[in-house]
mmCIF file of C-alpha atoms in Angstrom:
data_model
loop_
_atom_site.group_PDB
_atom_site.id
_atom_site.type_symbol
_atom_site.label_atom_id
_atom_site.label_comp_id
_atom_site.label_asym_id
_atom_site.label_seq_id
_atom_site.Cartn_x
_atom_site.Cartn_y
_atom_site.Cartn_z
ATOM 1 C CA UNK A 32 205.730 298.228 18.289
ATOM 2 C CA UNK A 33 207.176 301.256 16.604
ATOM 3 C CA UNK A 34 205.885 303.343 19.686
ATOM 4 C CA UNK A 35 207.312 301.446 21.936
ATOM 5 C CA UNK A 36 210.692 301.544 20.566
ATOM 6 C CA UNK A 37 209.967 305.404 20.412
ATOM 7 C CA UNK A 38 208.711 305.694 24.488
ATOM 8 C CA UNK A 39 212.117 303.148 24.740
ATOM 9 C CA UNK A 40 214.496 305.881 23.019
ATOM 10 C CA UNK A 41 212.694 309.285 24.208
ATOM 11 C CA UNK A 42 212.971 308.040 28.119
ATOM 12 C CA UNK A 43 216.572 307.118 27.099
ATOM 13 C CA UNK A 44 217.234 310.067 25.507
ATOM 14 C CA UNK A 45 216.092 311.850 28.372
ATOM 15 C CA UNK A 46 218.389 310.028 31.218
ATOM 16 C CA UNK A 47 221.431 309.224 28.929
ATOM 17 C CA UNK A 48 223.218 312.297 29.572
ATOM 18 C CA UNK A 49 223.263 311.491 33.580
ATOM 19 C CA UNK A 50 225.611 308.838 32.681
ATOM 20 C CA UNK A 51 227.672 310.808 30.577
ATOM 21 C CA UNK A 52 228.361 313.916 32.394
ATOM 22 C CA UNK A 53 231.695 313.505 33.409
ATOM 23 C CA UNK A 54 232.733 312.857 29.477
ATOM 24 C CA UNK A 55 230.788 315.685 28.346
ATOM 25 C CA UNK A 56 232.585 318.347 31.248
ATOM 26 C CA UNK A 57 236.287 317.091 29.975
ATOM 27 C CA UNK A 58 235.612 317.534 26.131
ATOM 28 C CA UNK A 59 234.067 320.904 27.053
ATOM 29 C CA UNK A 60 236.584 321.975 29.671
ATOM 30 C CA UNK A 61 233.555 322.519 32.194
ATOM 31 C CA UNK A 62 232.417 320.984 35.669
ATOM 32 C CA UNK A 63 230.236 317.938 35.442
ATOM 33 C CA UNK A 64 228.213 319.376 38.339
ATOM 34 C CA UNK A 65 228.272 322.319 35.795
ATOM 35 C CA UNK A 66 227.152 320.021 32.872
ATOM 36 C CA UNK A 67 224.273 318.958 35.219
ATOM 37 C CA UNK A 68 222.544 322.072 34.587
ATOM 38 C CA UNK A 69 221.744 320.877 31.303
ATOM 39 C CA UNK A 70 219.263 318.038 32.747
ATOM 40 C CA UNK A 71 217.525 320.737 34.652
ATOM 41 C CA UNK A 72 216.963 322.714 31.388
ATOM 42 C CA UNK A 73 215.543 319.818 29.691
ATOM 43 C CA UNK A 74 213.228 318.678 32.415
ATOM 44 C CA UNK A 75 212.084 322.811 32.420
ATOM 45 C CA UNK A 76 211.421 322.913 29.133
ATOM 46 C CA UNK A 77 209.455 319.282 28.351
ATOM 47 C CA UNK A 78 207.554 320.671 31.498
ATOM 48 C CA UNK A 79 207.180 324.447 30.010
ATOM 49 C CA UNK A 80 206.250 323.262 26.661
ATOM 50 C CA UNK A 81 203.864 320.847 26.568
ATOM 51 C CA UNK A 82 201.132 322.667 26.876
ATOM 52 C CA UNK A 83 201.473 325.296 24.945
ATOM 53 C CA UNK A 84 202.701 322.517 22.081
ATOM 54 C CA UNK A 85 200.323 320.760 22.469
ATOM 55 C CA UNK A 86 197.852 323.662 21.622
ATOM 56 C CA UNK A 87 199.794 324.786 18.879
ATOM 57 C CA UNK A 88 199.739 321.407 16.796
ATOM 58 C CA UNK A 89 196.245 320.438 18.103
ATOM 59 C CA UNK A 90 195.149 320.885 14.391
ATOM 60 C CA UNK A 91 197.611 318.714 12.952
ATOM 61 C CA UNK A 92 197.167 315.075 11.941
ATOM 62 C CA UNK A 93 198.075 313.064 14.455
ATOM 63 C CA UNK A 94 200.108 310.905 12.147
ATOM 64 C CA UNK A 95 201.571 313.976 10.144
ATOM 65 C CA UNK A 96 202.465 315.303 14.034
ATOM 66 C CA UNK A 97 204.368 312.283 14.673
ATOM 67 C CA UNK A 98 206.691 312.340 11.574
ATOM 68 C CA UNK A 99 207.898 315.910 12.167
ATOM 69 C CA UNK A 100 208.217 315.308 15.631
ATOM 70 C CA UNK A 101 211.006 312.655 14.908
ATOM 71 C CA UNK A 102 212.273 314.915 12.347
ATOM 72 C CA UNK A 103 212.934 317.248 15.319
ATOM 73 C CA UNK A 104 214.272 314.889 17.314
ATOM 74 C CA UNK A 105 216.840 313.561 15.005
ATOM 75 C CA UNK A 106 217.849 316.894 13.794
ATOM 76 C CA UNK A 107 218.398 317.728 17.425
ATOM 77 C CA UNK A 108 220.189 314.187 18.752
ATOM 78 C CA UNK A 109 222.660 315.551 15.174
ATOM 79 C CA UNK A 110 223.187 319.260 16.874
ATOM 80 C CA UNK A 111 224.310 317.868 20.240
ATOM 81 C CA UNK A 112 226.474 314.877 18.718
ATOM 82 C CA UNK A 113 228.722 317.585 17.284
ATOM 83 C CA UNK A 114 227.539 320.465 19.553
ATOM 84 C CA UNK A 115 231.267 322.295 19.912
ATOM 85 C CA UNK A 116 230.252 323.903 23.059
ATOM 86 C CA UNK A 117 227.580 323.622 25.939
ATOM 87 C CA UNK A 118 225.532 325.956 24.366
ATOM 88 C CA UNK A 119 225.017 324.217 21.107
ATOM 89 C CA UNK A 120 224.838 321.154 23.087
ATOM 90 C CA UNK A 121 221.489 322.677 25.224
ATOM 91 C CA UNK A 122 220.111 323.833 21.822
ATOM 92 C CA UNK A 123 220.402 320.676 20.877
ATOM 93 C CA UNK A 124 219.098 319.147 24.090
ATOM 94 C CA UNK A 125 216.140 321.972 23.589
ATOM 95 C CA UNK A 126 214.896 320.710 20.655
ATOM 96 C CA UNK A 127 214.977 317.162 21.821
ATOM 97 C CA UNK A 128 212.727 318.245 24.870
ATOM 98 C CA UNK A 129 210.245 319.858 22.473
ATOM 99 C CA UNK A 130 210.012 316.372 20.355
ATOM 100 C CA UNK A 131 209.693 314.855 23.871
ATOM 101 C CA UNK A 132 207.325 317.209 25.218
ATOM 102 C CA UNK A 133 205.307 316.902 22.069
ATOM 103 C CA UNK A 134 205.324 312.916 22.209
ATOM 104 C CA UNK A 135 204.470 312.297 25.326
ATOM 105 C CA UNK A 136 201.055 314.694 24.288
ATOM 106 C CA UNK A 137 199.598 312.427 21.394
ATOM 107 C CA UNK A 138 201.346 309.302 21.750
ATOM 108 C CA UNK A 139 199.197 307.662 24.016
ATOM 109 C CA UNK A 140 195.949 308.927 22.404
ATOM 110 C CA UNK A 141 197.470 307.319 18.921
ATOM 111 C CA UNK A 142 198.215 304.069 20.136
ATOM 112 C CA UNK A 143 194.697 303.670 21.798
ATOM 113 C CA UNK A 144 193.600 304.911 18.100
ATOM 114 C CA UNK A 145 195.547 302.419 16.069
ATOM 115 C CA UNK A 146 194.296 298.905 18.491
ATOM 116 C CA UNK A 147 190.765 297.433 18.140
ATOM 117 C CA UNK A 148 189.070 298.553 21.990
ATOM 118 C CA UNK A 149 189.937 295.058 23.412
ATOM 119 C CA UNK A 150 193.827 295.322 22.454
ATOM 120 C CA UNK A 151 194.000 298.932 23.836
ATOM 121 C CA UNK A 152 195.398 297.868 27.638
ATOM 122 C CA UNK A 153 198.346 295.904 25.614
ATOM 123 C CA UNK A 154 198.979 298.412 24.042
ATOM 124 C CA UNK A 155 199.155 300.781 26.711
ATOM 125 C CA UNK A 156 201.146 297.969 28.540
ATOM 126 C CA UNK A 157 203.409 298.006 25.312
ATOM 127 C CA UNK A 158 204.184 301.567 25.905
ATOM 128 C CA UNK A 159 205.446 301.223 29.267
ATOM 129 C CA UNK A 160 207.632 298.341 27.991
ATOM 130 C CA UNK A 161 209.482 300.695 26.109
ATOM 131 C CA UNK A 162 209.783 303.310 29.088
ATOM 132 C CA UNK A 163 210.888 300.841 32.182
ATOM 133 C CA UNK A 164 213.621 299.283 28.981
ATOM 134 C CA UNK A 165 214.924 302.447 28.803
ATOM 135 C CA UNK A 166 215.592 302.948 32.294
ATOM 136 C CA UNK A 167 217.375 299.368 33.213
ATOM 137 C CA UNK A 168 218.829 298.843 29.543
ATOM 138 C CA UNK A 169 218.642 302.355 27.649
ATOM 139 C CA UNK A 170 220.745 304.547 29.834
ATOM 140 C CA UNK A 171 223.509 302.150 30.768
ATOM 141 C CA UNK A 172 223.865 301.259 26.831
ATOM 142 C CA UNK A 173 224.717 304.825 26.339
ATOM 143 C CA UNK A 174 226.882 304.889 29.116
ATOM 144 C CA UNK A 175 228.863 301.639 27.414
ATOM 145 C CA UNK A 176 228.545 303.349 23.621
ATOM 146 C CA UNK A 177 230.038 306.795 25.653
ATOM 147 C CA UNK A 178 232.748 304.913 26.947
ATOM 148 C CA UNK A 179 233.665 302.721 23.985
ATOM 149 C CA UNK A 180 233.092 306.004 21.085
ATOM 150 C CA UNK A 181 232.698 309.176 23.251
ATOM 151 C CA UNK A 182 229.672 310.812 24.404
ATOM 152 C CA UNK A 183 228.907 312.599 21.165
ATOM 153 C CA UNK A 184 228.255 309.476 19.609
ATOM 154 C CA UNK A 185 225.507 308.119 21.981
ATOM 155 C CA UNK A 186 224.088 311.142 20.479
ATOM 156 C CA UNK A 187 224.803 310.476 16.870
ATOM 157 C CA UNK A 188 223.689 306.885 17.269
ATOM 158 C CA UNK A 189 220.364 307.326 18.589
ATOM 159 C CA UNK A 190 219.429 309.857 15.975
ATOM 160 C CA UNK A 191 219.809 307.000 13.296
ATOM 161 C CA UNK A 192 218.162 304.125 15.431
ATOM 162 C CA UNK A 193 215.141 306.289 16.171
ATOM 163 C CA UNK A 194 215.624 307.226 11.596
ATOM 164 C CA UNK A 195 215.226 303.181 11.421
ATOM 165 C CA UNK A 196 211.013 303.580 12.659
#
């Protein structure tokens, strides 16, 4: 269950800031077409660093991996909740794709690990769960927490619900 919640809040992560563009261009006196770039940098780096993360922690327990991977990914969800300017907000965003790209890696591999072999296709199942929630409920609850507290705050609020696994 606790990586489902975490495919749930890494896809979300990942899409969130489509819905919050606009916000994110006023508070930053930019373009939201201009704030777009910043989902292009993401997807370049998750698809840039996987590999080579992956080959770098390869040695690491898988368990260990997984702990300092949220680390990272809270830290980073804190730098672009209070990111003062786009480029603190894509070093933030940066670090978040490195969790992500890192996740993605041995996440499915652990889960198969941690399930008897006949509870390994729920499991698997499980994991999707979490992604395809994201995508219909995820994104548009950031949207709503955007509009309601700001868009820096969708930030700050899923680095303490992803804290709470």
């Amino acid at each position: 269950m606790a990586l489902t919640f975490s495919a749930f809040i890494f896809n979300t992560t990942e899409f969130v800031p489509v819905g919050l563009l606009t916000d994110i261009g006023h508070s930053l006196d930019m373009r939201p077409t201009d704030v777009g770039a910043m989902m292009t940098i993401y997807a370049w780096t998750v698809a840039a660093a996987s590999l080579p993360l992956t080959l770098f922690v390869r040695e690491v327990e898988r368990r260990t991996l997984l702990m300092r991977v949220f680390i990272v990914f809270i830290i980073s969800h804190v730098v672009a909740g209070i990111a003062p300017s786009f480029e603190i907000l894509v070093v933030g965003r940066v670090g978040i794709a490195f969790a992500h790209a890192v996740f993605w890696s041995i996440s499915i591999p652990l889960v198969v690990r941690l399930v008897p072999p006949e509870g390994e296709r729920r499991a698997l199942a499980m994991m999707s769960i979490g992604t395809s929630i994201a995508m219909v409920a995820g994104v548009p609850i950031g949207r709503a927490i955007g509009n309601a507290l700001g868009w820096r705050a969708t930030f700050q609020i899923i680095a303490p619900a992803h804290a709470m696994i």
